[in-house]
PDB file of C-alpha atoms in Angstrom:
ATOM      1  CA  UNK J1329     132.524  44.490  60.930  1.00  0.00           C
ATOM      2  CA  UNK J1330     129.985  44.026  63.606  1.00  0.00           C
ATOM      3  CA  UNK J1331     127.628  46.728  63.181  1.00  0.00           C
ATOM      4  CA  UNK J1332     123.778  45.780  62.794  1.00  0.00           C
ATOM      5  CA  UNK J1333     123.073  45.461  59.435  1.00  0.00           C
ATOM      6  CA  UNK J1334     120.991  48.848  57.949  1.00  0.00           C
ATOM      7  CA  UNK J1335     118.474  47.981  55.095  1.00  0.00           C
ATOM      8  CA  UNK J1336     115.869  50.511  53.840  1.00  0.00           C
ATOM      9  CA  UNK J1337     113.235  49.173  51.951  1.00  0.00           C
ATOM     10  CA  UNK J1338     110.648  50.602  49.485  1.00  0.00           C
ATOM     11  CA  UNK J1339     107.152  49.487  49.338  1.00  0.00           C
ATOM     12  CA  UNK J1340     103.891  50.963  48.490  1.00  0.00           C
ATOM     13  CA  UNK J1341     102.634  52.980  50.675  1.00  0.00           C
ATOM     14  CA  UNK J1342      98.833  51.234  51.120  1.00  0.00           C
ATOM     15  CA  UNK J1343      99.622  47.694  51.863  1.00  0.00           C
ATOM     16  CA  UNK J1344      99.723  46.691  48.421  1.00  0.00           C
ATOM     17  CA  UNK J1345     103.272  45.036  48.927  1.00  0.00           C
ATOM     18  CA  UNK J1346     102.220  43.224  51.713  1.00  0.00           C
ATOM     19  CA  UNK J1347     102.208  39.292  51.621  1.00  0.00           C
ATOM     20  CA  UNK J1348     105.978  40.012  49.725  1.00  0.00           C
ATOM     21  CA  UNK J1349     106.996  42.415  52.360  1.00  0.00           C
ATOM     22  CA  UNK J1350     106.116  39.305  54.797  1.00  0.00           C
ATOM     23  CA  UNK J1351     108.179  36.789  52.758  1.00  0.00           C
ATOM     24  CA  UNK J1352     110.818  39.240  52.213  1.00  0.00           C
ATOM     25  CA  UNK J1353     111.554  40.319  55.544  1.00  0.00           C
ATOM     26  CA  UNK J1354     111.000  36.430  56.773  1.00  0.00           C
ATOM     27  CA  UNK J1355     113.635  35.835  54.135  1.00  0.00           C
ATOM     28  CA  UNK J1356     116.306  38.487  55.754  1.00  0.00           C
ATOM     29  CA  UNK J1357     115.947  38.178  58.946  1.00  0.00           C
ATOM     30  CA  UNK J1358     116.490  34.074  58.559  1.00  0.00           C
ATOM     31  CA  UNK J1359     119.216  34.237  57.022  1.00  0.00           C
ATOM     32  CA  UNK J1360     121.407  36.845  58.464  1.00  0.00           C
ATOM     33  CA  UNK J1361     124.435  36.646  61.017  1.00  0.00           C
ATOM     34  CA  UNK J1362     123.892  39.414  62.927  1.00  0.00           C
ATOM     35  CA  UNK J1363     121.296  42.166  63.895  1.00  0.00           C
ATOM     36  CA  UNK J1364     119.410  43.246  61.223  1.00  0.00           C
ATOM     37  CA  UNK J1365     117.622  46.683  61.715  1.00  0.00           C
ATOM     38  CA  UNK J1366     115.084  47.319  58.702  1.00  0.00           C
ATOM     39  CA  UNK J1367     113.044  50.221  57.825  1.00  0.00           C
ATOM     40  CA  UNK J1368     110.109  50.223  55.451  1.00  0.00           C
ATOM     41  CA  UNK J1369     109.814  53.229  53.339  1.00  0.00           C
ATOM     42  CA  UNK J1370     106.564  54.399  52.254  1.00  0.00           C
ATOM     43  CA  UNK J1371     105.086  57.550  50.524  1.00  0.00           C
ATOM     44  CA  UNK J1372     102.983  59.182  53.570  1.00  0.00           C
ATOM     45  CA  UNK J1373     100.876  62.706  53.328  1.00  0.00           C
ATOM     46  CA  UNK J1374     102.471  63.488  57.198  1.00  0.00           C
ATOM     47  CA  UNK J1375     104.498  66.224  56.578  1.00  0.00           C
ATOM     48  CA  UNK J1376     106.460  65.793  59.749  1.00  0.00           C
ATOM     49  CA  UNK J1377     107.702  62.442  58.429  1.00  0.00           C
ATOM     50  CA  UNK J1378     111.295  61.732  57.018  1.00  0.00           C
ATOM     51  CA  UNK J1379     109.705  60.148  53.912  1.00  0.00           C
ATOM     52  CA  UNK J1380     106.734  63.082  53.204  1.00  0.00           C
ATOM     53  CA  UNK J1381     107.461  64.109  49.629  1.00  0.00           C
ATOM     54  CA  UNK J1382     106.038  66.236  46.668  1.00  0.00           C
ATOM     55  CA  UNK J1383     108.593  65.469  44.163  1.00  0.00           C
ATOM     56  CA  UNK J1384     107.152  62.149  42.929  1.00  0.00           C
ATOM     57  CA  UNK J1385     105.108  62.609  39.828  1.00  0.00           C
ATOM     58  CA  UNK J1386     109.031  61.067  37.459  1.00  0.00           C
ATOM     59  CA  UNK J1387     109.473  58.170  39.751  1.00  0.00           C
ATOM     60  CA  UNK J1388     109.276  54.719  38.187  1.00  0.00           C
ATOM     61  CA  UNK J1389     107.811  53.454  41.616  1.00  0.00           C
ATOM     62  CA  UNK J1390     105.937  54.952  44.894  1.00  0.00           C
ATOM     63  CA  UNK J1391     109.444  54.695  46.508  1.00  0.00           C
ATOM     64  CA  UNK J1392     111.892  55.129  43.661  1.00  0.00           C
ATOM     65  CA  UNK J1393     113.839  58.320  44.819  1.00  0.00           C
ATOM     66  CA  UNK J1394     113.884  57.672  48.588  1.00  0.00           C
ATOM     67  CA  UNK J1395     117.202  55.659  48.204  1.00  0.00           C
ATOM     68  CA  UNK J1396     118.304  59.334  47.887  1.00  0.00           C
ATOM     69  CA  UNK J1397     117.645  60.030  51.459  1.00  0.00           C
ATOM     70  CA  UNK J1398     119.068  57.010  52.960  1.00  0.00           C
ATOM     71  CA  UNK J1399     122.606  58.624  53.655  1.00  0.00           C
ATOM     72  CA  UNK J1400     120.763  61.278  55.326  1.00  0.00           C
ATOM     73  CA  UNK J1401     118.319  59.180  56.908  1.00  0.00           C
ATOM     74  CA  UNK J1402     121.688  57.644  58.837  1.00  0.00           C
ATOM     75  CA  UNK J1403     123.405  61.049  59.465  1.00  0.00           C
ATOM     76  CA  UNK J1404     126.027  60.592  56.884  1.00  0.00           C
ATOM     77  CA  UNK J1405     127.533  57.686  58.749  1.00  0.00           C
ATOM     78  CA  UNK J1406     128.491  54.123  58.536  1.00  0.00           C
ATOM     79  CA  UNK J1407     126.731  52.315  56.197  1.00  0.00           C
ATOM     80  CA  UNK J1408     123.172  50.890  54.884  1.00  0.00           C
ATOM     81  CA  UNK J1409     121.698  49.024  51.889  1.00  0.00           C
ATOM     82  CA  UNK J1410     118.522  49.812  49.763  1.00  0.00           C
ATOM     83  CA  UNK J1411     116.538  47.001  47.995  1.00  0.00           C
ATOM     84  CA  UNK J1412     112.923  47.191  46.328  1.00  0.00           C
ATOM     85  CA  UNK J1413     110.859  45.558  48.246  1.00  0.00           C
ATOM     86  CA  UNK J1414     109.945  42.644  45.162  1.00  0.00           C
ATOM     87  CA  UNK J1415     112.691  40.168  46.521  1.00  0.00           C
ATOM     88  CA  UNK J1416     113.470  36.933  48.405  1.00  0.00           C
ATOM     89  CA  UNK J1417     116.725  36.842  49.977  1.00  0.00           C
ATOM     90  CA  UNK J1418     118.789  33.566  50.290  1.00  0.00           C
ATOM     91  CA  UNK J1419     122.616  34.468  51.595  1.00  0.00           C
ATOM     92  CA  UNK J1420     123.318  36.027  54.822  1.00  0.00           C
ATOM     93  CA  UNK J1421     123.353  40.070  53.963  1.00  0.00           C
ATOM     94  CA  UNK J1422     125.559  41.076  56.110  1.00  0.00           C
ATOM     95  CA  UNK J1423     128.064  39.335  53.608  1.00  0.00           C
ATOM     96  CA  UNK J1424     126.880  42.498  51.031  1.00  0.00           C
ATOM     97  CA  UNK J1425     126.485  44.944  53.897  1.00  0.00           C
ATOM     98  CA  UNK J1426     131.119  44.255  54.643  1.00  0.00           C
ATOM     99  CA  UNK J1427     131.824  44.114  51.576  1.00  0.00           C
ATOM    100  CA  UNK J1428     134.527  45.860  50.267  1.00  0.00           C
ATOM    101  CA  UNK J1429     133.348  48.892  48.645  1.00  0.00           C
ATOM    102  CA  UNK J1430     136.947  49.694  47.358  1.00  0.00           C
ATOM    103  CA  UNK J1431     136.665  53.716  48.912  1.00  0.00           C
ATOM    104  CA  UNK J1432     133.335  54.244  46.673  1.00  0.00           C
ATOM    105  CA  UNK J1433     130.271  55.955  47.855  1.00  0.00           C
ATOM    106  CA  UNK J1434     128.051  53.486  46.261  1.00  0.00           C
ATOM    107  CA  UNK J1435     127.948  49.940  45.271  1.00  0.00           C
ATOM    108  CA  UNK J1436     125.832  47.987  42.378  1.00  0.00           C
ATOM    109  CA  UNK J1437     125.554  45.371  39.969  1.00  0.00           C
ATOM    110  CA  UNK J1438     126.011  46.269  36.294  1.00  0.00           C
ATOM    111  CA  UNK J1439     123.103  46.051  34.210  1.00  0.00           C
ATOM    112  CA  UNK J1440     121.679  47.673  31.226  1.00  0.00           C
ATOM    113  CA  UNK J1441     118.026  48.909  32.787  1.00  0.00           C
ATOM    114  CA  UNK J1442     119.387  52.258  34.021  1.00  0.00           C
ATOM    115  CA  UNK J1443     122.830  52.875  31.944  1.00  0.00           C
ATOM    116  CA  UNK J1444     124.986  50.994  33.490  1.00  0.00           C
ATOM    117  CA  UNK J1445     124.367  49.559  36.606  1.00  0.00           C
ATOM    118  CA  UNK J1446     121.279  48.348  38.568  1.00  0.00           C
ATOM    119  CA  UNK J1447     119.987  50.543  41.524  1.00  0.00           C
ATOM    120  CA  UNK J1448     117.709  48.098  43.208  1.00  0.00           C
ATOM    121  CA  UNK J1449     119.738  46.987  45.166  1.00  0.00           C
ATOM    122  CA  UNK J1450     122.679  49.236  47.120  1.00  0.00           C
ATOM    123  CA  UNK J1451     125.146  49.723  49.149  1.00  0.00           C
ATOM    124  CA  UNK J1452     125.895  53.132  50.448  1.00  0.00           C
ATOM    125  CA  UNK J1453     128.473  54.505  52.135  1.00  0.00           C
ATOM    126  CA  UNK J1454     126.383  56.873  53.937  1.00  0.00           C
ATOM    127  CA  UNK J1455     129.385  59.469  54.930  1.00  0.00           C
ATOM    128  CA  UNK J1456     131.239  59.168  51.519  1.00  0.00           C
ATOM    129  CA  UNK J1457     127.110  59.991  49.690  1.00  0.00           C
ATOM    130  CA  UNK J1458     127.124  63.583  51.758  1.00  0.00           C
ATOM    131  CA  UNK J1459     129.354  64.991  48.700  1.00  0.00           C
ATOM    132  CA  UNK J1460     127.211  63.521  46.525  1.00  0.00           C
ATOM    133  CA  UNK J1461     123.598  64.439  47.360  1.00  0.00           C
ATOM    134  CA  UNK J1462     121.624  68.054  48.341  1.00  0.00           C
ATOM    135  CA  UNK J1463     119.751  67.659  52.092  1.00  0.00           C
ATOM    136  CA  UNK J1464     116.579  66.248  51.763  1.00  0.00           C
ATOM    137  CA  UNK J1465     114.572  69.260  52.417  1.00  0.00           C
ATOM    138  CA  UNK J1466     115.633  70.222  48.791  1.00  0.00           C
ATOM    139  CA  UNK J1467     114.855  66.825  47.319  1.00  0.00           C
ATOM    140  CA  UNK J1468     111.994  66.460  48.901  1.00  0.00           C
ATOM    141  CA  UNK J1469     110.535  69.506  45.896  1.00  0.00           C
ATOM    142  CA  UNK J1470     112.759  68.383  43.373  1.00  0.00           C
ATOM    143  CA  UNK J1471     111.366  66.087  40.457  1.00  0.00           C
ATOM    144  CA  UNK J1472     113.907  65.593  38.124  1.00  0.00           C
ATOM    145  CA  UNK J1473     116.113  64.779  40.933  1.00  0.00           C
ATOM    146  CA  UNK J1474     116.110  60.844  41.303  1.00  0.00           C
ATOM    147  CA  UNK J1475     116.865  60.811  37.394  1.00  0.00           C
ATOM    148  CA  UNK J1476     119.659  63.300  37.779  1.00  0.00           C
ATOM    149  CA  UNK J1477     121.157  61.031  40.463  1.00  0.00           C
ATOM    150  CA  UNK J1478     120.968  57.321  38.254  1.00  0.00           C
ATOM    151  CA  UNK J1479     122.509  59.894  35.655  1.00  0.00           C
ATOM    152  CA  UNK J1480     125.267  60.818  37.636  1.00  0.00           C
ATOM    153  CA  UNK J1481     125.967  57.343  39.366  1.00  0.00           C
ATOM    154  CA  UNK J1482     125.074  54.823  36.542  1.00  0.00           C
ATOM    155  CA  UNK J1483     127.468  53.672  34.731  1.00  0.00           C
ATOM    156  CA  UNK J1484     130.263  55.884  37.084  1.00  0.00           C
ATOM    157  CA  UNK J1485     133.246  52.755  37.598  1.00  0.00           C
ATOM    158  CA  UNK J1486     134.543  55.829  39.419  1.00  0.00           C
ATOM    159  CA  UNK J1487     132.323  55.884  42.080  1.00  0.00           C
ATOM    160  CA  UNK J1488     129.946  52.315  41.645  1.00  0.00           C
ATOM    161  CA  UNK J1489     131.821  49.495  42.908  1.00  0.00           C
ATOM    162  CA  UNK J1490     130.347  46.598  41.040  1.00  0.00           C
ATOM    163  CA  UNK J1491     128.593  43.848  43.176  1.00  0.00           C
ATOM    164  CA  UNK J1492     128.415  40.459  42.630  1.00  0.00           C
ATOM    165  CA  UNK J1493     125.223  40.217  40.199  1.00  0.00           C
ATOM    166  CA  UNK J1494     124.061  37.205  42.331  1.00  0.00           C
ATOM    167  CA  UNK J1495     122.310  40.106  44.836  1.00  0.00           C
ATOM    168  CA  UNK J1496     120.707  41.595  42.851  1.00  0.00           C
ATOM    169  CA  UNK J1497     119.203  38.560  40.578  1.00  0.00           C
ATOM    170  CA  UNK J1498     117.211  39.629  37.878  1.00  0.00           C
ATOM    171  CA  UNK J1499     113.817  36.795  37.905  1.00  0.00           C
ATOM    172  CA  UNK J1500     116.720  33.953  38.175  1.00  0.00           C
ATOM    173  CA  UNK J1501     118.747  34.741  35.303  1.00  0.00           C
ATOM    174  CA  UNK J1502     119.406  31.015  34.811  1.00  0.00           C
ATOM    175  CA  UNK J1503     120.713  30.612  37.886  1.00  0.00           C
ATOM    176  CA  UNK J1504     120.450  27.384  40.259  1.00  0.00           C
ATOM    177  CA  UNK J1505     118.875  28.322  43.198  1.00  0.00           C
ATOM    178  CA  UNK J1506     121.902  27.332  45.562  1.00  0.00           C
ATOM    179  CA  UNK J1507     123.511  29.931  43.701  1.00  0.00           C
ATOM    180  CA  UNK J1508     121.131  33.568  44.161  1.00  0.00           C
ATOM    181  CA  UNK J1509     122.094  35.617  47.098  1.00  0.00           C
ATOM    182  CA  UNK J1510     118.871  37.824  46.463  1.00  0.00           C
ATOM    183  CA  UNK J1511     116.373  36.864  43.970  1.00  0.00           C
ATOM    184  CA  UNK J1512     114.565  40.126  42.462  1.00  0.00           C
ATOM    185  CA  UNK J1513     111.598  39.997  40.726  1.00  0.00           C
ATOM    186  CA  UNK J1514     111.492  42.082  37.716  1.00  0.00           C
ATOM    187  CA  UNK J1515     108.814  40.973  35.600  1.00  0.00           C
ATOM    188  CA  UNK J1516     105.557  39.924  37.765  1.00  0.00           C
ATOM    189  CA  UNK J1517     102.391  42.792  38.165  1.00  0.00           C
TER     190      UNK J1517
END
């Protein structure tokens, strides 16, 4: 594949992310292969904006049910990957963004945190997620909704292809450092 790589990213919405945002993106766009085209999501009151939202009062994080909109955010086509924005990147990701999803809408590392697999980092395939989501206009005023999604993905071998756990690595897991495609970090304030 040669299509730019699509990340979304979510970060607070008042700079609070910043000097990792910095290091993050540094990170990415260092190490990848190809064109990388990132976009930053962020709660925002603007109620013409893609990312405007009510529906936020169950979400872990400021950003934690926008990975919901990403399919729709790329018309249902081709694909794109979602990370939290807490995260260093050491591998070239267009290496995640080709990888062989195995026909699944959605791919993740197993993991325990959510029931089954780990949602902080993903790969979507953004046509194959229209069968799986409502339009975001709906999600947009629905609060349970992000919950009922890890519900219905997490833990799903039918529709989660499993991902090398090396890109989404959880503070190091014992690791060498030669060795993490994407360090995450889990347990800093």
């Amino acid at each position: 594949m040669s299509d730019p790589v699509r990340i979304f990213i979510g970060s607070s919405a008042n700079g609070e992310d910043a000097k990792i945002e910095i290091a993050y993106e540094h990170s990415l766009r260092k190490n990848v292969s190809r064109d990388i085209e990132i976009t930053w999501m962020r709660q925002t009151n603007d109620q013409d904006s893609f990312w405007y939202t009510k529906a936020t009062q169950r979400w872990s994080t400021p950003f934690s049910g926008y990975r919901w909109y990403i399919p729709e955010a790329c018309e249902f086509k081709g694909r794109a990957i979602y990370t939290d924005c807490d995260m260093i990147n050491y591998r070239d990701i267009a290496e995640l963004f080709d990888c062989d999803m195995e026909d699944k809408p959605i791919a993740a590392r197993k993991g325990i945190r959510f029931g089954g697999h780990e949602f902080c980092v993903m790969l979507f395939d953004c046509e194959k997620m229209e069968d799986y989501t409502v339009p975001v206009a709906r999600q947009r005023n629905l609060e349970a909704y992000h919950h009922r999604m890890i519900s219905n993905f997490s833990g799903n071998d039918k529709l989660v292809k499993e991902l090398d756990p090396r890109w989404n690595c959880l503070d190091g897991e014992n690791y060498p450092l030669d060795e993490i495609y994407q360090l995450h970090f889990t347990k800093m304030n």
